[in-house]
XYZ file of C-alpha atoms in Angstrom:
493
model
C -193.635 -109.542 150.647
C -193.306 -106.422 148.455
C -196.566 -105.005 147.074
C -197.578 -105.550 143.478
C -198.531 -102.678 141.231
C -200.683 -103.000 138.104
C -199.767 -100.580 135.330
C -202.440 -100.230 132.612
C -203.137 -97.800 129.803
C -206.513 -96.930 131.303
C -207.786 -97.699 134.776
C -211.009 -98.878 133.121
C -209.022 -101.796 131.645
C -209.248 -103.430 135.090
C -212.890 -104.508 135.223
C -212.860 -106.311 138.558
C -212.157 -105.346 142.153
C -208.690 -106.329 143.252
C -208.981 -106.125 147.030
C -206.528 -103.310 147.489
C -204.114 -104.176 144.671
C -202.923 -100.745 143.499
C -203.529 -99.742 139.879
C -201.878 -96.839 138.054
C -202.027 -95.604 134.488
C -198.919 -95.987 132.330
C -198.718 -92.227 131.798
C -198.832 -91.532 135.551
C -196.240 -94.228 136.219
C -193.881 -92.634 133.703
C -194.492 -88.974 134.611
C -195.279 -89.202 138.337
C -193.170 -91.911 139.933
C -194.051 -90.574 143.391
C -197.569 -91.993 142.920
C -196.254 -95.550 142.782
C -195.507 -97.529 145.970
C -191.775 -97.767 146.571
C -190.280 -101.199 145.982
C -193.413 -102.552 144.304
C -193.282 -105.451 141.895
C -194.567 -103.944 138.679
C -196.980 -105.880 136.462
C -196.871 -104.042 133.151
C -200.267 -104.705 131.514
C -199.937 -102.069 128.808
C -201.827 -102.681 125.601
C -198.629 -102.637 123.532
C -194.940 -103.235 124.153
C -193.733 -101.824 120.856
C -190.226 -100.423 120.873
C -190.115 -96.892 122.370
C -193.872 -97.004 123.011
C -195.515 -96.281 126.370
C -195.522 -99.923 127.462
C -191.830 -100.238 126.585
C -190.983 -97.173 128.684
C -192.921 -98.533 131.691
C -190.612 -101.549 131.863
C -187.523 -99.486 131.017
C -188.165 -96.956 133.787
C -189.122 -99.650 136.296
C -185.728 -101.264 135.790
C -184.001 -97.885 136.003
C -185.769 -97.293 139.352
C -184.565 -100.632 140.685
C -188.016 -102.226 140.641
C -188.773 -105.776 139.504
C -191.041 -105.745 136.480
C -192.669 -108.178 134.086
C -192.181 -108.165 131.235
C -188.612 -106.925 131.466
C -187.110 -104.885 128.639
C -185.085 -107.904 127.620
C -188.230 -110.044 127.392
C -189.988 -107.342 125.360
C -187.105 -107.266 122.897
C -186.820 -111.078 122.798
C -190.507 -111.374 121.901
C -190.375 -108.631 119.282
C -188.816 -110.851 116.607
C -188.951 -114.569 116.007
C -185.224 -114.656 115.265
C -184.566 -113.461 118.812
C -186.612 -116.087 120.667
C -186.366 -119.013 118.244
C -183.134 -120.405 119.735
C -184.688 -120.545 123.223
C -187.505 -122.881 122.209
C -185.657 -126.153 121.569
C -186.245 -127.495 125.095
C -189.848 -126.234 125.084
C -190.610 -127.994 121.795
C -189.029 -131.236 122.944
C -191.189 -131.178 126.104
C -194.236 -130.260 123.995
C -193.782 -133.252 121.692
C -193.322 -135.621 124.629
C -196.430 -134.239 126.359
C -198.602 -134.654 123.265
C -197.284 -138.171 122.694
C -198.411 -139.171 126.207
C -201.948 -137.760 125.832
C -204.918 -140.080 125.534
C -206.639 -137.536 123.286
C -203.894 -135.500 121.626
C -204.710 -132.494 119.420
C -205.240 -133.411 115.792
C -204.319 -130.065 114.228
C -202.483 -126.829 114.932
C -203.782 -124.857 117.896
C -203.141 -121.810 120.090
C -202.499 -121.650 123.817
C -203.100 -118.565 125.935
C -200.926 -118.172 129.010
C -201.971 -116.065 132.014
C -198.939 -115.499 134.242
C -197.686 -118.941 133.248
C -201.075 -120.694 133.592
C -202.401 -122.309 130.416
C -206.006 -122.059 129.271
C -205.664 -125.794 128.471
C -204.654 -127.619 131.661
C -203.004 -130.423 129.654
C -200.196 -128.020 128.777
C -199.592 -126.530 132.228
C -195.997 -127.810 132.467
C -195.249 -126.323 129.044
C -196.814 -123.012 130.108
C -194.631 -122.818 133.201
C -191.504 -123.577 131.162
C -192.347 -120.807 128.681
C -193.118 -118.348 131.496
C -189.767 -119.116 133.116
C -188.075 -118.028 129.873
C -190.395 -115.211 128.857
C -191.958 -113.504 131.886
C -194.898 -111.906 130.121
C -198.318 -111.528 131.861
C -200.365 -112.543 128.819
C -198.913 -114.579 125.992
C -200.347 -116.396 122.969
C -198.436 -119.497 121.905
C -199.071 -120.659 118.341
C -198.433 -124.412 118.099
C -198.195 -125.890 114.631
C -198.203 -129.452 113.352
C -195.719 -129.494 110.513
C -193.068 -132.212 110.423
C -193.716 -132.636 114.128
C -195.144 -130.275 116.735
C -193.390 -126.908 116.905
C -193.920 -123.522 118.505
C -194.584 -121.362 115.477
C -194.772 -117.990 117.255
C -195.084 -116.213 120.600
C -197.248 -113.090 120.802
C -197.751 -110.822 123.841
C -201.416 -110.047 124.512
C -203.198 -107.249 126.375
C -206.293 -107.142 128.565
C -208.210 -105.865 125.549
C -207.434 -109.134 123.728
C -209.185 -111.284 126.335
C -212.480 -112.906 125.449
C -215.183 -112.719 128.130
C -214.730 -116.421 128.936
C -210.988 -115.852 129.496
C -211.368 -113.026 131.998
C -212.044 -115.342 134.990
C -208.969 -117.382 134.061
C -206.861 -114.239 133.971
C -208.223 -113.013 137.301
C -207.514 -116.365 138.972
C -203.962 -116.404 137.580
C -203.400 -112.792 138.695
C -204.647 -113.618 142.199
C -202.328 -116.619 142.386
C -199.356 -114.679 141.079
C -199.745 -111.735 143.466
C -200.222 -114.013 146.491
C -197.149 -116.151 145.858
C -193.625 -115.528 144.746
C -192.618 -117.529 141.711
C -189.046 -118.604 142.014
C -186.874 -116.945 139.433
C -185.217 -119.459 137.145
C -181.637 -120.131 138.135
C -179.334 -117.745 136.332
C -177.226 -119.556 133.791
C -173.508 -119.075 133.862
C -172.419 -116.809 131.002
C -171.145 -118.790 128.016
C -167.399 -119.267 127.809
C -167.330 -119.380 124.017
C -169.493 -118.537 121.018
C -169.966 -120.758 117.967
C -171.649 -120.003 114.647
C -173.466 -122.694 112.671
C -173.623 -121.777 108.992
C -176.792 -123.132 107.378
C -179.144 -122.457 104.498
C -182.834 -122.661 105.501
C -183.832 -123.088 101.839
C -181.488 -125.971 101.009
C -183.367 -128.963 99.605
C -181.147 -131.647 101.185
C -179.324 -129.952 104.074
C -176.763 -131.908 106.135
C -178.883 -131.260 109.246
C -182.590 -130.458 109.528
C -183.810 -127.487 111.622
C -184.644 -129.834 114.510
C -181.169 -131.354 114.394
C -179.624 -127.877 114.362
C -181.519 -127.089 117.562
C -180.001 -130.221 119.087
C -176.564 -128.755 118.346
C -177.638 -125.451 119.916
C -178.779 -127.197 123.083
C -175.679 -129.410 123.250
C -173.422 -126.382 122.899
C -175.236 -124.517 125.657
C -174.800 -127.491 127.999
C -171.032 -127.161 127.503
C -170.878 -123.403 127.978
C -170.895 -122.586 124.247
C -173.434 -120.049 122.982
C -174.501 -121.278 119.546
C -176.070 -119.042 116.888
C -177.407 -120.062 113.487
C -176.039 -117.829 110.738
C -176.496 -117.611 106.984
C -174.555 -116.455 103.929
C -175.524 -112.826 104.615
C -173.690 -112.934 107.979
C -170.200 -113.219 106.466
C -169.122 -109.832 107.863
C -170.052 -110.972 111.386
C -167.967 -114.149 111.350
C -165.082 -112.684 113.345
C -167.497 -112.070 116.252
C -167.503 -115.813 117.020
C -164.931 -118.176 118.511
C -165.648 -121.152 116.230
C -167.512 -122.101 113.049
C -169.490 -125.256 112.243
C -170.616 -125.519 108.612
C -173.954 -127.307 108.227
C -174.538 -126.394 104.604
C -173.435 -128.422 101.589
C -169.908 -127.281 100.766
C -168.189 -126.539 97.481
C -165.051 -124.727 96.389
C -166.662 -122.076 94.194
C -169.094 -121.244 96.963
C -169.555 -119.058 100.032
C -169.078 -122.094 102.322
C -165.430 -122.263 101.283
C -165.020 -118.511 101.812
C -166.476 -118.854 105.311
C -164.101 -121.714 106.090
C -161.081 -119.786 104.778
C -161.947 -116.689 106.783
C -162.502 -118.706 109.962
C -159.160 -120.450 109.538
C -157.442 -117.110 108.915
C -158.974 -115.775 112.137
C -157.542 -118.746 114.035
C -160.997 -120.167 114.767
C -161.675 -123.901 115.116
C -163.726 -124.707 112.017
C -165.467 -127.825 110.741
C -165.350 -128.206 107.759
C -161.896 -126.691 107.484
C -160.900 -125.328 104.062
C -158.345 -128.081 103.455
C -160.987 -130.780 103.976
C -163.396 -128.993 101.636
C -160.652 -128.695 99.025
C -159.851 -132.412 99.179
C -163.304 -133.938 99.636
C -165.351 -131.955 97.148
C -163.315 -133.183 94.187
C -163.723 -136.852 93.316
C -160.672 -136.786 91.034
C -158.476 -135.875 93.994
C -160.092 -138.510 96.196
C -159.636 -141.243 93.598
C -155.919 -140.497 93.305
C -155.552 -140.186 97.088
C -157.098 -143.586 97.722
C -155.076 -145.221 94.965
C -151.784 -143.694 96.149
C -152.393 -144.910 99.702
C -153.649 -148.357 98.668
C -157.098 -147.911 100.140
C -159.402 -150.397 98.366
C -161.895 -148.677 96.067
C -163.915 -149.661 92.988
C -161.847 -149.611 89.820
C -161.751 -145.973 88.721
C -160.564 -144.314 85.523
C -160.045 -140.564 85.242
C -160.429 -139.538 81.605
C -160.904 -136.620 79.235
C -162.538 -136.522 75.817
C -159.654 -138.395 74.188
C -159.899 -141.218 76.708
C -163.557 -141.838 75.963
C -162.728 -143.991 72.927
C -161.169 -146.826 74.932
C -162.961 -146.404 78.269
C -165.270 -149.408 77.952
C -162.256 -151.579 77.233
C -160.975 -150.801 80.738
C -164.278 -150.973 82.670
C -167.130 -153.314 81.700
C -170.755 -152.186 81.572
C -172.616 -150.972 83.501
C -170.295 -148.025 84.099
C -170.832 -145.275 86.644
C -169.908 -141.783 85.449
C -169.316 -138.920 87.875
C -168.565 -135.219 87.675
C -165.776 -134.281 90.091
C -167.774 -132.046 92.448
C -171.214 -133.646 92.718
C -172.940 -134.211 96.071
C -175.964 -136.103 97.401
C -175.883 -138.415 94.332
C -176.042 -135.425 91.961
C -173.905 -135.656 88.846
C -173.701 -139.474 89.073
C -175.025 -141.595 86.203
C -175.078 -145.289 85.314
C -174.731 -146.194 81.634
C -175.422 -149.601 80.085
C -174.360 -149.181 76.439
C -171.856 -147.394 74.242
C -174.454 -144.911 73.018
C -175.469 -144.067 76.593
C -171.802 -143.674 77.506
C -171.113 -141.214 74.709
C -174.266 -139.159 75.276
C -173.800 -138.908 79.061
C -170.077 -138.195 78.808
C -170.693 -135.430 76.255
C -173.109 -133.771 78.684
C -170.692 -134.055 81.614
C -167.775 -132.674 79.615
C -169.738 -129.434 79.328
C -169.242 -129.070 83.095
C -165.725 -130.426 83.528
C -162.739 -131.179 81.284
C -162.098 -134.377 83.255
C -164.665 -136.867 84.560
C -164.560 -140.197 86.370
C -165.655 -143.655 85.337
C -166.077 -146.323 87.979
C -167.023 -149.964 88.000
C -170.566 -150.559 89.211
C -170.912 -152.524 92.448
C -174.378 -153.666 93.364
C -175.182 -153.716 97.087
C -178.475 -153.422 98.961
C -177.007 -150.627 101.047
C -173.940 -148.449 101.512
C -172.142 -148.221 104.815
C -171.570 -144.698 106.160
C -169.051 -144.353 108.987
C -168.927 -141.014 110.762
C -165.397 -140.126 111.806
C -164.492 -137.225 114.095
C -160.870 -136.424 114.930
C -159.831 -139.855 113.604
C -162.345 -141.732 115.775
C -165.560 -143.480 114.599
C -168.673 -141.935 116.182
C -171.602 -143.504 114.284
C -172.337 -146.145 111.666
C -175.304 -146.217 109.288
C -176.570 -148.444 106.526
C -178.165 -146.306 103.817
C -180.507 -148.364 101.659
C -181.070 -147.565 98.015
C -184.037 -145.419 97.018
C -187.075 -147.418 95.892
C -186.590 -148.856 92.384
C -183.267 -147.052 92.055
C -179.587 -147.927 92.252
C -178.577 -144.951 94.422
C -179.364 -143.794 97.950
C -180.937 -140.580 96.601
C -183.125 -140.492 93.492
C -183.434 -137.047 91.918
C -186.686 -136.606 90.013
C -187.322 -134.451 86.992
C -189.538 -132.184 89.112
C -186.558 -131.158 91.244
C -187.620 -133.318 94.167
C -185.473 -136.049 95.683
C -186.459 -139.419 97.128
C -184.220 -141.126 99.668
C -183.954 -144.722 100.749
C -184.450 -145.801 104.343
C -181.621 -146.302 106.812
C -180.459 -148.402 109.732
C -178.111 -147.158 112.428
C -175.721 -149.375 114.361
C -173.486 -148.849 117.341
C -169.858 -148.626 116.229
C -169.014 -151.898 117.978
C -171.833 -153.684 116.089
C -170.414 -152.923 112.636
C -167.865 -155.157 110.869
C -164.368 -154.345 112.068
C -162.983 -154.167 108.518
C -165.574 -151.539 107.556
C -164.679 -149.353 110.537
C -160.910 -149.682 110.177
C -160.987 -148.960 106.432
C -163.198 -145.908 106.904
C -161.083 -144.457 109.715
C -157.895 -144.970 107.707
C -159.419 -143.253 104.657
C -160.692 -140.291 106.697
C -157.257 -139.909 108.262
C -155.831 -139.151 104.816
C -157.945 -135.976 104.769
C -157.416 -134.651 108.305
C -158.854 -134.581 111.806
C -162.261 -133.042 111.028
C -165.746 -134.550 110.754
C -166.171 -136.915 107.813
C -168.683 -139.411 106.485
C -166.936 -142.279 104.716
C -169.113 -144.245 102.280
C -168.152 -147.896 101.982
C -169.465 -150.826 99.937
C -169.047 -154.407 101.119
C -169.420 -157.525 98.986
C -167.883 -160.966 98.586
C -164.658 -159.335 97.292
C -164.167 -157.222 100.409
C -164.627 -153.627 101.549
C -164.293 -150.635 99.179
C -164.297 -146.899 99.873
C -166.668 -145.059 97.560
C -166.363 -141.533 98.863
C -165.194 -139.359 101.763
C -167.611 -136.558 102.611
C -166.405 -133.468 104.486
C -169.957 -132.388 105.333
C -171.776 -135.597 106.349
C -175.417 -135.714 107.327
C -176.154 -135.497 111.059
C -179.913 -135.717 111.265
C -182.646 -136.450 113.742
C -183.617 -140.113 113.905
C -180.892 -141.273 111.516
C -177.256 -140.762 112.452
C -178.239 -140.023 116.069
C -180.470 -143.090 116.428
C -178.013 -144.861 118.749
C -176.265 -142.070 120.660
C -179.293 -139.729 120.699
C -178.336 -136.354 122.232
C -174.918 -137.808 122.996
C -173.931 -137.499 119.330
C -174.535 -133.742 119.355
C -172.658 -133.340 122.652
C -169.787 -135.398 121.243
C -169.387 -133.038 118.287
C -169.812 -129.896 120.384
C -167.350 -131.391 122.872
C -164.747 -131.599 120.108
C -165.231 -127.895 119.443
C -164.790 -127.231 123.171
C -161.570 -129.274 123.199
C -160.206 -127.302 120.263
C -161.231 -123.982 121.785
C -159.509 -124.787 125.067
C -156.399 -126.013 123.247
C -155.895 -122.717 121.424
C -152.844 -120.722 122.473
C -153.877 -118.000 124.896
C -153.532 -114.492 123.567
C -151.142 -112.328 125.617
C -152.881 -109.738 127.759
C -152.233 -105.993 127.658
C -148.639 -105.124 128.459
C -147.429 -108.682 128.059
């Protein structure tokens, strides 16, 4: 077995005898390579790995000399910024949550783990430590675990020998002994991704279509299919052409950067969900109302009117009347009026935003059906219950906060056939993208309320039946579209 070599800033950093394990200072390793054993496995224990610092150059030169080193330059760079290592933690966090759930005495608050060559200072988390070490081969690593909307890895921080407390030094020495006596199997090299996909999201959005944990499910599902997935934001518009496909997981609108992203992706020939045509059609309720009426899709009685039509509106639709602005989302811009005075006051306010608004008959139901449709096929079915003491699924408070009702998820085959068939037919009028069709069902039948181009796909709700399979199903559709693209002719063709 090749010898191991400890590289430290000062020889005095190694306070214990190592039974012949060679030790060299970082400066000597850099300036006098002849002093280092040839072919040694280098353990870089420098006090800092900052970019272009001494510790960084130890790993850089070790790789240039053909020697195996931990941490590698790639690991140093990955650990330098949270944005670099964040995407690699989805599997770690899932295992972490499962481990804590199985514990007889789980932690009650946020905590830190210290890893010594992949050995945890808390034996309960040894499997997690090994998983992290397989991804980030760093001799000493602090793992900050936080309890916020579920257990997450908040940050990873490389440590040095100088950071060790006296009670941790024996743990480090034991881990070093074990590591230098055995050869940890390198994790199997993953095949390089065949395609790259960008997920456009807004971390600050109040009601995003997918939560951060759900987005990581998409990342993991894409990787399992050979698609490298990266989360991007509005500021990354100039980088869009670097990717092969685009998935928009931010609430869409026409006068908005989401539509510009979709247009650019389509122009580049990239598979994109939501495509610009779907955004154009779905974000305007006036268009949808006419589309459903023209194609005889049952919907609540709807009247499209301007200021002149207000005078006779309540002669066409009885109270209570639901008023909507054309481009509202997540129950925003939707109001129920009970009297003529309420009608006039609410309509006057809405006309300040749009020259034309919609009036719709009110249908009371305990819940709305939501059928997810992808490429003209149903993939999930949910019942969204109304918010507490409210007539809508989402109740927007005056403080800017929103309350949502609970939900129930069914397998597609468990839902009423008429609900599924009506929803699929309605979605087909828009295109072959990903849609959420909202449906009401009462004694009169089934009625389409809305077709959403950017439906919610969230952890524990829409995925409650298919679990990870829902994310793979959607990523699989991207893969199908990517493979169906016409091949570009090679040079000289």
